[in-house]
Amino acid sequence: MTIEAPPRIAEAPPALGVEPAGEGARHGGLIAPRPTRVQRVGRAVRKRPIYAAASVLLATMVSLAVIGPLLPLPDASAPVLSDRLVAPLTTGESGTFHLMGTDHLGRDVLARTVDGARTTVGIAITVAMIGAVVGSLLGLASGYFRGPIDTVVMRIADLQLAFPSLLLAIFMLYVLGPGMLQLVILLSILSWISYARMARAQTLSYREQPFVEAAIALGASDRRVLLRHILPQLLPVLAMIFVLDFGTVMLAEAGLSFLGLGVQPPNASWGSMVADGREFVTAGAWWFFLTPGIAIFLTVFAANLTSRWAQELLGVSTHRS
Amino acid sequence: MAHYIAGRFMSGFAVMAALVTIVFFAVNVIGNPIELLVNPEFTSQEEVDQLVEAAGYNRPVFERYVEYVGGVVRGDFGTSVLQGRDATEIVIERIPATALLAGAAILVTVVVSIPLALIGARSRGFADTAITTVATALASLPSFWFAIALIFLFAVRIPWLPSGGYGSFEQLILPTLALAALPTGFTTLVLMSAIREEYDAQYVAVARSKGLTERVIAMRHVLRNAALIMATQIGLLVISLMNGTVLIEAVFAWPGLGQVALQAVQTRDLPVVMASVVYLGLLVTLVNIVVDLAYSQLDPRVRLAG
């Protein structure tokens, strides 16, 4: 999905003689009081309950990575051979109740999925953060300095977008060898582009604005203008891209791990767990592949809806014509 | 127009030149071609030395690069280590299977997403929310997992369709659905916002004030412009479908390009890996050139500006 720079929403300057909004209530209610932050959030939630629910779901899935070990679930890593491939909602021979059944080694599928959140969510957040920092800085520099930096950065981005990213990742993992570090580096190389494009487009429009001209006129250095004046304006939009990118990275990591090129045993991500479960589908053990896949889907779905919400609230257009 | 076509081919050529170069230097400078060919744990030093001698890996990188580029131009990537056949041949013979799968998926995507987007764009409230949510859900599906779910439902639980393989129409259905899910979601969302923005354009207000019916406005004006946006989407769609085919072909044992690339990576068949990456790049580049040329025919603004 290509996201275009939003139209700049310039705050209208307060007209002379008009009290700042929010004070209006005192003047006989002629000017509607400016809603408080809580009221604004409340309105946004009432208008889009599904998006609000999605953002709560996203927060829940991400926090599983942290609070997972505190949940009352069976042990995720120790094999229990008497309880192999137990169906969901049944109690195994060992006397443990398995909500989502067990895998081929008798380990609780739900517990393993919760445990896998640490790897999966951890990788996705790390990669999205590296991509955000690198991409935003490159985009800021391209949009602000233009010229050769801009040409080089945008050419690299175009070149990368002209080739299927997953295949590029498979090829590079073949060259570098599998491993967590390689995986994070590679996914970051795929992730920086959306931040760079957005930051560039926004910077191009902001650099012509009076507040930037004023800062330059007052003698601010390029670095100061970029980091203190332009970057703060971009943060909301970059945060929206971050949420979107988090989901995209998670799908890419899941795909690579499913193919056996991403997260390697003994570590397990949701993608590699689906791969493990796949072999038992024809034997009828559907719960084994299903649960980690649902976890991927719900997290990515929640991230996509949340970013759509942010996009709607920020007024960003989603297509390139 | 000739200028535009020439420019488009030039940029396609630049992309391919960059890809060919990156592939070579990734293998020979970042990676170690010997380790990419054999597993060092199971190979003695003498065998490695023999391989280095035979393949000429002890020669300077630049010399080998020139030789490699010469080979690529002639379509010669060397011989498959595993099958002893020409790597190009192994890759080329897989193109029809991938093209069939990708073509079927594009068809499903277009046929499903255009009506969905139209209904979604013209409605407010429940229908809008429902279509947006469903499209976002489709765009969030891990395709490999969805593929396994389809196999479980329609091949294992209700044995209607085969769970894999290539050749018959029945075998095409499940892979197509699995591959089309994600692009259908994305395309619906993009088209929906495109159609909405078209309806906000001034020419729609003019058409309305002339007294044209909504039907004429939709068919004559809005959809024509929205179709242009759809055309630009096809190029992006093809690139993302190539990502999807790697996963879907792996699940359904579909003998396409993605499968041959993946198997070559797993078996360390370096010539086939390089050939499959370069030919995939070529395929995607050519499709994009064709799409852009078609687009320039549809939209006079492009060819006049170009």
XYZ file of C-alpha atoms in Angstrom:
627
model
C 0.000 0.000 0.000
C 1.418 3.329 -0.931
C 0.720 6.139 1.401
C 0.838 9.658 0.245
C 1.697 12.717 2.250
C -1.335 14.211 3.926
C -2.463 17.616 2.943
C -0.940 20.007 5.422
C -3.459 20.951 7.994
C -2.495 24.446 8.934
C -4.003 25.590 12.191
C -5.949 28.726 11.429
C -4.390 31.641 13.277
C -6.706 33.001 16.000
C -8.493 36.070 14.739
C -7.900 39.303 16.632
C -10.181 39.852 19.540
C -11.317 36.245 19.701
C -10.568 34.480 22.929
C -8.619 31.277 22.602
C -10.946 28.324 22.113
C -11.837 26.646 25.372
C -12.559 29.920 27.070
C -15.692 30.217 24.978
C -18.050 28.714 27.516
C -17.593 31.776 29.734
C -18.911 34.044 27.045
C -22.451 32.787 27.141
C -21.688 29.717 25.024
C -21.363 31.692 21.803
C -18.156 29.846 20.959
C -18.337 26.119 21.511
C -15.793 25.069 24.115
C -12.820 23.232 22.695
C -13.203 19.575 23.638
C -10.738 18.276 26.171
C -8.347 15.502 25.270
C -10.577 12.942 27.002
C -13.642 14.174 25.103
C -11.790 14.003 21.802
C -10.681 10.439 22.457
C -14.236 9.565 23.511
C -15.661 10.951 20.283
C -13.112 9.127 18.138
C -13.898 5.863 19.946
C -17.662 6.285 19.598
C -17.299 7.083 15.914
C -15.138 4.049 15.186
C -15.729 1.376 17.818
C -14.140 -1.347 15.662
C -10.902 0.588 15.297
C -10.857 1.299 19.011
C -11.376 -2.394 19.797
C -8.581 -3.242 17.351
C -6.128 -0.967 19.109
C -6.975 -2.601 22.443
C -6.443 -6.014 20.824
C -3.092 -4.875 19.430
C -1.981 -3.683 22.865
C -3.058 -7.037 24.320
C -1.177 -9.117 21.745
C 1.965 -7.021 22.171
C 1.788 -7.189 25.954
C 1.572 -11.009 25.754
C 5.280 -10.863 25.023
C 5.854 -9.304 28.431
C 3.159 -10.768 30.666
C 3.128 -14.203 28.999
C 5.170 -15.955 31.711
C 2.746 -14.675 34.375
C -0.294 -16.358 32.809
C -1.547 -19.612 34.356
C -0.558 -21.856 31.451
C 1.204 -25.228 31.324
C 4.949 -25.341 30.683
C 5.675 -24.328 27.090
C 8.940 -26.133 26.478
C 9.022 -29.467 28.345
C 7.756 -32.380 26.198
C 5.036 -34.523 27.825
C 5.048 -37.671 25.734
C 1.844 -39.079 27.225
C -0.091 -36.011 26.017
C 0.915 -35.960 22.348
C -1.570 -34.314 19.961
C -4.333 -33.934 22.529
C -7.379 -32.162 21.068
C -8.454 -28.726 22.350
C -10.557 -28.453 25.504
C -9.451 -31.823 26.816
C -7.378 -32.973 29.737
C -4.334 -35.022 28.870
C -3.256 -38.235 30.609
C -0.884 -36.208 32.734
C -3.897 -34.374 34.167
C -3.172 -31.024 32.530
C -6.053 -29.234 30.832
C -5.229 -28.050 27.315
C -7.429 -25.227 26.032
C -6.012 -25.341 22.510
C -4.659 -28.896 22.564
C -1.042 -30.051 22.397
C 1.596 -30.476 19.702
C 3.432 -33.612 18.535
C 5.620 -33.541 21.652
C 2.745 -33.046 24.090
C 3.450 -29.382 24.714
C 0.498 -27.070 25.266
C -0.182 -25.206 22.008
C -1.619 -22.104 23.681
C 1.312 -21.881 26.096
C 3.748 -22.192 23.207
C 1.899 -19.543 21.232
C 2.016 -17.143 24.180
C 5.687 -17.995 24.626
C 6.318 -17.408 20.901
C 4.964 -13.864 21.247
C 8.274 -12.839 22.776
C 10.217 -13.861 19.666
C 7.657 -12.763 17.078
C 6.638 -9.447 18.630
C 10.224 -8.780 19.741
C 11.582 -9.148 16.199
C 8.770 -7.101 14.662
C 9.191 -4.206 17.119
C 12.997 -4.200 16.832
C 12.874 -4.221 13.039
C 10.154 -1.568 12.825
C 12.174 0.658 15.170
C 15.401 0.286 13.172
C 13.441 0.924 9.987
C 11.748 3.947 11.554
C 14.988 5.576 12.705
C 16.986 4.878 9.538
C 14.105 5.553 7.152
C 12.972 8.765 8.857
C 16.479 10.211 8.958
C 17.111 9.363 5.307
C 13.707 10.750 4.333
C 14.285 13.948 6.323
C 17.685 14.442 4.707
C 16.314 13.723 1.194
C 13.425 16.101 1.531
C 15.402 18.869 3.191
C 18.680 18.876 1.240
C 17.263 17.422 -1.995
C 19.970 17.201 -4.689
C 22.229 14.146 -4.843
C 21.258 12.682 -1.430
C 17.624 12.703 -2.477
C 18.368 11.134 -5.856
C 20.464 8.329 -4.370
C 18.064 7.495 -1.539
C 14.986 7.490 -3.751
C 16.704 5.478 -6.494
C 17.654 2.805 -3.963
C 14.073 2.745 -2.695
C 12.655 2.440 -6.224
C 15.098 -0.312 -7.074
C 14.144 -2.260 -3.970
C 10.432 -1.841 -4.640
C 10.906 -3.152 -8.184
C 11.844 -6.583 -6.855
C 9.739 -8.935 -4.686
C 10.954 -8.310 -1.140
C 10.434 -11.814 0.215
C 12.554 -13.289 -2.570
C 15.244 -10.726 -1.898
C 15.157 -11.738 1.772
C 15.351 -15.456 0.914
C 18.310 -14.808 -1.346
C 20.124 -12.681 1.226
C 19.472 -15.194 4.030
C 20.997 -17.833 1.760
C 24.074 -15.661 1.316
C 24.412 -14.610 4.950
C 23.247 -17.833 6.533
C 20.266 -18.121 8.871
C 20.309 -16.423 12.271
C 18.425 -13.957 14.384
C 20.834 -11.067 13.701
C 20.778 -11.633 9.931
C 16.987 -11.862 10.022
C 16.638 -8.549 11.874
C 19.099 -6.776 9.553
C 17.371 -8.079 6.443
C 13.871 -7.232 7.562
C 15.094 -3.747 8.511
C 16.457 -3.332 4.998
C 12.948 -4.063 3.750
C 11.259 -1.816 6.293
C 12.987 1.584 5.963
C 11.370 2.575 2.660
C 7.875 3.467 3.833
C 9.257 5.768 6.565
C 11.727 7.374 4.148
C 9.074 8.097 1.527
C 6.653 9.547 4.026
C 9.305 11.608 5.847
C 10.612 12.921 2.526
C 7.214 13.952 1.200
C 6.319 15.699 4.433
C 9.691 17.416 4.762
C 9.413 18.724 1.210
C 6.232 20.555 2.143
C 7.304 21.644 5.634
C 10.577 23.171 4.500
C 8.646 25.894 2.668
C 6.621 26.790 5.750
C 7.105 30.063 7.617
C 8.163 28.375 10.871
C 11.066 26.700 9.097
C 12.044 29.898 7.314
C 11.903 31.702 10.643
C 14.143 29.131 12.283
C 16.657 29.396 9.418
C 16.495 33.194 9.570
C 17.260 33.051 13.276
C 20.418 31.148 12.449
C 19.413 27.595 13.367
C 21.687 24.929 11.911
C 20.337 22.388 9.412
C 20.505 19.738 12.089
C 18.526 21.858 14.490
C 15.901 22.728 11.889
C 15.510 19.079 10.937
C 15.454 17.504 14.374
C 13.873 20.268 16.465
C 11.462 21.869 14.028
C 10.535 19.436 11.251
C 10.861 16.020 12.904
C 8.368 16.761 15.730
C 5.765 17.630 13.080
C 6.285 14.260 11.420
C 6.046 12.124 14.545
C 2.286 11.396 14.422
C 2.429 10.260 10.802
C 5.587 8.247 11.405
C 3.882 6.578 14.365
C 1.028 5.581 12.055
C 3.520 4.083 9.589
C 5.217 2.313 12.485
C 2.027 0.485 13.428
C 1.393 -0.452 9.791
C 4.992 -1.549 9.297
C 4.907 -3.612 12.500
C 2.218 -5.773 10.887
C 4.026 -5.973 7.544
C 7.280 -7.015 9.214
C 5.455 -9.605 11.263
C 3.963 -11.176 8.113
C 7.378 -11.185 6.410
C 9.092 -12.754 9.410
C 6.307 -15.320 9.718
C 6.692 -16.245 6.041
C 10.473 -16.619 6.271
C 10.244 -18.626 9.499
C 7.547 -20.792 7.951
C 9.953 -21.616 5.115
C 12.613 -22.506 7.686
C 14.826 -19.560 6.773
C 13.903 -17.210 9.597
C 13.878 -17.997 13.311
C 15.817 -21.215 13.905
C 15.193 -23.908 16.553
C 15.305 -24.031 19.567
C 13.712 -20.584 19.227
C 10.188 -20.675 17.866
C 8.224 -17.872 16.273
C 4.582 -18.114 15.264
C 5.620 -18.709 11.668
C 7.859 -21.667 12.470
C 5.156 -23.105 14.736
C 2.685 -23.082 11.829
C 5.323 -24.964 9.815
C 5.608 -27.582 12.598
C 1.849 -27.984 12.764
C 1.415 -28.220 9.024
C 2.663 -31.824 8.887
C -0.100 -32.975 11.213
C -2.979 -31.419 9.285
C -3.594 -34.464 7.112
C -3.632 -36.526 10.314
C -6.518 -34.336 11.491
C -4.636 -32.334 14.158
C -5.958 -28.958 13.029
C -5.432 -27.112 16.321
C -1.659 -27.352 16.161
C -1.146 -25.111 13.099
C -4.259 -23.051 13.775
C -3.433 -21.310 17.059
C -0.107 -19.623 16.161
C -1.604 -18.600 12.800
C -4.561 -16.984 14.538
C -2.079 -15.117 16.725
C -0.282 -13.773 13.628
C -3.542 -12.870 11.950
C -5.062 -11.124 14.968
C -1.934 -9.091 15.651
C -1.492 -7.995 12.041
C -5.222 -7.338 11.655
C -5.277 -5.248 14.834
C -2.179 -3.339 13.704
C -3.663 -2.639 10.264
C -6.980 -1.430 11.681
C -5.221 0.714 14.281
C -3.091 2.337 11.626
C -6.171 2.966 9.478
C -7.730 4.686 12.446
C -4.645 6.828 12.932
C -4.633 7.547 9.215
C -8.259 8.653 9.311
C -7.693 10.866 12.364
C -4.582 12.393 10.801
C -6.236 12.846 7.408
C -3.682 10.942 5.339
C -4.588 9.716 1.873
C -3.830 6.081 1.087
C -3.413 5.874 -2.602
C -1.159 7.216 -5.250
C -2.817 8.265 -8.450
C 5.496 8.347 -27.337
C 8.626 6.697 -28.724
C 10.565 8.764 -26.233
C 8.420 7.455 -23.393
C 8.790 3.814 -24.476
C 12.553 4.188 -24.827
C 12.786 5.791 -21.394
C 10.723 3.033 -19.821
C 12.929 0.319 -21.357
C 16.050 2.164 -20.233
C 14.907 2.254 -16.628
C 13.925 -1.418 -16.825
C 17.393 -2.164 -18.125
C 18.944 -0.180 -15.266
C 16.939 -2.183 -12.723
C 18.109 -5.461 -14.278
C 21.735 -4.316 -14.451
C 21.591 -3.373 -10.765
C 19.962 -6.677 -9.842
C 22.496 -8.767 -11.775
C 25.368 -6.842 -10.160
C 23.937 -7.035 -6.646
C 23.364 -10.781 -6.966
C 26.944 -11.329 -8.054
C 28.569 -9.223 -5.365
C 26.290 -10.565 -2.649
C 27.388 -14.089 -3.479
C 31.062 -13.393 -4.108
C 31.914 -10.562 -1.732
C 29.424 -10.620 1.146
C 29.056 -14.385 1.045
C 31.542 -17.124 0.290
C 30.582 -18.981 -2.891
C 32.229 -22.185 -1.668
C 30.133 -22.217 1.490
C 27.055 -21.471 -0.590
C 27.732 -24.552 -2.699
C 28.811 -27.160 -0.170
C 28.308 -27.736 3.494
C 31.806 -27.241 4.982
C 31.078 -29.756 7.751
C 30.814 -32.615 5.292
C 33.503 -31.579 2.852
C 37.245 -32.105 3.149
C 39.781 -29.379 2.408
C 40.993 -31.216 -0.721
C 37.501 -31.343 -2.149
C 37.077 -27.629 -1.465
C 40.416 -26.896 -3.156
C 39.401 -28.966 -6.159
C 36.115 -27.081 -6.400
C 37.873 -23.724 -6.149
C 40.285 -24.772 -8.898
C 37.585 -26.189 -11.168
C 35.202 -23.265 -10.827
C 37.977 -20.680 -10.933
C 37.075 -19.059 -7.605
C 40.736 -18.213 -7.015
C 40.710 -15.688 -9.842
C 40.149 -11.952 -9.194
C 36.547 -10.982 -8.472
C 36.371 -8.407 -11.238
C 37.530 -10.871 -13.874
C 34.860 -13.306 -12.769
C 32.250 -10.534 -12.720
C 32.916 -9.683 -16.365
C 32.695 -13.366 -17.253
C 29.470 -13.729 -15.249
C 27.826 -10.731 -16.915
C 28.773 -12.193 -20.292
C 27.083 -15.431 -19.234
C 23.954 -13.668 -17.981
C 23.553 -11.802 -21.278
C 23.699 -15.115 -23.117
C 21.342 -16.694 -20.570
C 24.109 -18.897 -19.206
C 24.178 -19.251 -15.412
C 26.180 -22.464 -15.431
C 25.079 -25.988 -14.666
C 22.888 -27.020 -11.768
C 25.026 -28.727 -9.151
C 22.238 -31.086 -8.221
C 20.637 -31.956 -11.550
C 23.597 -31.521 -13.892
C 21.387 -29.539 -16.278
C 21.521 -26.000 -17.526
C 20.328 -23.713 -14.702
C 18.501 -21.416 -17.135
C 16.521 -24.354 -18.504
C 15.514 -25.483 -15.013
C 14.217 -22.011 -14.185
C 12.552 -21.227 -17.538
C 10.511 -24.419 -17.586
C 8.894 -23.372 -14.294
C 7.632 -20.012 -15.558
C 4.306 -21.278 -17.032
C 3.179 -22.771 -13.704
C 3.848 -19.537 -11.819
C 2.301 -17.450 -14.590
C -0.850 -19.581 -14.471
C -1.162 -19.289 -10.701
C -0.417 -15.557 -10.652
C -2.767 -14.932 -13.584
C -5.605 -16.794 -11.886
C -4.960 -14.867 -8.672
C -5.001 -11.517 -10.508
C -8.287 -12.486 -12.139
C -9.873 -13.364 -8.781
C -8.486 -10.181 -7.230
C -9.883 -7.939 -9.955
C -13.254 -9.695 -10.154
C -13.795 -9.590 -6.384
C -12.252 -6.271 -5.426
C -13.838 -3.986 -8.031
C -17.481 -4.662 -7.059
C -16.578 -4.681 -3.353
C -14.811 -1.348 -3.680
C -17.699 0.148 -5.653
C -20.276 -0.865 -3.071
C -18.006 0.187 -0.227
C -17.182 3.560 -1.724
C -20.817 4.494 -2.346
C -22.123 3.460 1.046
C -21.828 4.916 4.504
C -22.352 3.266 7.835
C -22.651 -0.485 8.133
C -21.781 -1.582 4.565
C -18.744 0.696 4.548
C -17.512 -0.567 7.915
C -18.167 -4.194 6.978
C -16.334 -3.998 3.645
C -13.409 -2.048 5.107
C -13.077 -4.526 7.960
C -13.303 -7.605 5.731
C -10.817 -6.148 3.237
C -8.395 -5.281 6.040
C -8.804 -8.796 7.426
C -7.954 -10.298 4.025
C -4.931 -8.017 3.789
C -3.771 -9.253 7.211
C -3.905 -12.985 6.474
C -0.652 -14.912 6.673
C -1.123 -16.515 3.246
C 0.721 -19.753 4.060
C -1.477 -20.284 7.094
C -4.636 -19.512 5.145
C -3.444 -22.025 2.538
C -3.095 -24.754 5.164
C -6.510 -23.862 6.562
C -7.999 -24.232 3.053
C -6.299 -27.602 2.670
C -7.656 -28.736 6.008
C -11.184 -27.578 5.226
C -11.554 -28.542 1.561
C -9.099 -31.382 1.124
C -8.945 -33.148 4.499
C -12.231 -32.482 6.329
C -14.437 -32.317 3.213
C -12.423 -34.085 0.510
C -13.596 -32.009 -2.432
C -10.340 -30.759 -3.839
C -6.782 -32.052 -4.087
C -4.357 -30.746 -1.452
C -1.582 -30.062 -3.920
C 0.032 -30.779 -7.246
C -0.211 -29.251 -10.678
C -2.056 -30.077 -13.861
C -5.803 -30.071 -13.408
C -8.289 -27.261 -12.836
C -9.215 -28.679 -9.416
C -5.610 -28.377 -8.339
C -5.589 -24.699 -9.272
C -8.538 -23.651 -7.081
C -7.105 -23.744 -3.558
C -3.703 -22.204 -4.410
C -5.451 -19.407 -6.315
C -7.733 -18.597 -3.390
C -4.831 -18.665 -0.940
C -2.709 -16.439 -3.157
C -5.502 -13.994 -4.028
C -6.701 -13.307 -0.464
C -4.060 -10.744 0.475
C -4.034 -8.737 -2.785
C -7.842 -8.758 -2.870
C -7.912 -7.054 0.508
C -5.284 -4.481 -0.423
C -6.787 -3.718 -3.817
C -10.275 -3.270 -2.386
C -8.986 -0.765 0.169
C -6.969 1.196 -2.377
C -9.770 1.253 -4.942
C -12.326 2.256 -2.351
C -10.424 5.338 -1.322
C -9.622 6.092 -4.976
C -13.295 5.974 -6.002
C -14.242 8.133 -3.002
C -11.703 10.747 -3.946
C -12.930 10.718 -7.537
C -16.467 11.392 -6.336
C -15.172 14.437 -4.465
C -13.655 15.841 -7.657
C -15.185 18.898 -9.276
C -16.049 17.180 -12.543
C -18.546 15.038 -10.621
C -20.252 18.166 -9.310
C -20.331 19.542 -12.861
C -21.803 16.282 -14.175
C -24.453 16.338 -11.454
C -25.347 19.943 -12.140
C -25.761 19.091 -15.815
C -28.395 16.660 -14.630
C -26.625 13.439 -15.519
C -27.896 10.369 -13.727
C -25.764 8.755 -11.025
C -25.410 5.745 -13.284
C -23.903 7.767 -16.111
C -21.652 9.638 -13.686
C -20.386 6.342 -12.312
C -19.897 4.567 -15.631
C -18.726 7.407 -17.851
C -16.710 9.489 -15.452
C -15.749 8.066 -12.105
C -15.028 4.475 -13.084
C -12.871 5.521 -16.009
C -10.622 7.509 -13.736
C -10.678 4.858 -11.045
C -9.697 2.290 -13.694
C -6.473 4.204 -14.180
C -5.669 3.773 -10.524
C -6.478 0.083 -10.881
C -4.020 -0.104 -13.777
C -1.209 1.324 -11.653
C -2.089 -1.244 -9.006
C -1.554 -4.183 -11.377
C 2.209 -3.601 -11.461
C 2.452 -3.526 -7.654
C 0.123 -6.513 -7.538
C 2.440 -8.608 -9.693
C 5.399 -7.854 -7.424
C 3.485 -8.777 -4.285
C 2.087 -11.910 -5.959
C 5.634 -13.081 -6.637
C 6.264 -12.856 -2.878
C 3.119 -14.823 -2.242
C 3.871 -17.558 -4.757
C 7.008 -18.614 -2.885
C 4.909 -19.459 0.158
C 1.871 -20.804 -1.677
C 3.936 -22.971 -4.021
C 5.723 -24.413 -1.001
C 2.435 -25.354 0.672
C 0.754 -26.817 -2.418
C 3.847 -28.427 -4.033
C 3.165 -26.225 -7.050
C 6.097 -26.588 -9.484
C 6.709 -22.890 -10.146
C 9.494 -20.341 -9.941
C 9.103 -19.792 -6.218
C 9.469 -23.482 -5.535
C 12.541 -23.842 -7.712
C 14.164 -20.835 -5.994
C 13.376 -22.171 -2.541
C 14.576 -25.686 -3.318
C 17.773 -24.314 -4.811
C 18.395 -22.314 -1.627
C 17.720 -25.375 0.525
C 20.002 -27.617 -1.526
C 22.722 -24.966 -2.010
C 22.427 -25.097 -5.775
C 24.136 -21.754 -6.412
C 23.716 -21.500 -10.224
C 19.978 -22.203 -9.938
C 19.582 -19.695 -7.084
C 21.235 -16.967 -9.124
C 19.308 -17.864 -12.270
C 15.956 -17.889 -10.468
C 16.547 -14.511 -8.810
C 17.614 -12.872 -12.078
C 14.801 -14.404 -14.155
C 12.213 -13.458 -11.563
C 13.525 -9.920 -11.641
C 13.349 -9.953 -15.427
C 9.793 -11.260 -15.393
C 8.611 -8.640 -12.896
C 10.418 -5.865 -14.798
C 8.897 -6.886 -18.134
C 5.394 -7.085 -16.668
C 5.835 -3.646 -15.165
C 6.992 -2.203 -18.476
C 3.959 -3.686 -20.235
C 1.659 -2.322 -17.513
C 3.205 1.140 -17.761
C 2.901 1.169 -21.544
C -0.724 0.080 -21.343
C -1.271 2.770 -18.741
C 0.227 5.435 -20.969
C -2.267 4.409 -23.653
C -5.138 4.804 -21.210
C -4.002 8.083 -19.743
C -2.840 10.711 -22.245
C -1.371 12.803 -19.405
C 1.427 10.249 -18.940
C 2.576 10.017 -22.523
C 2.368 13.754 -23.061
C 4.424 14.442 -19.957
C 6.862 11.612 -20.595
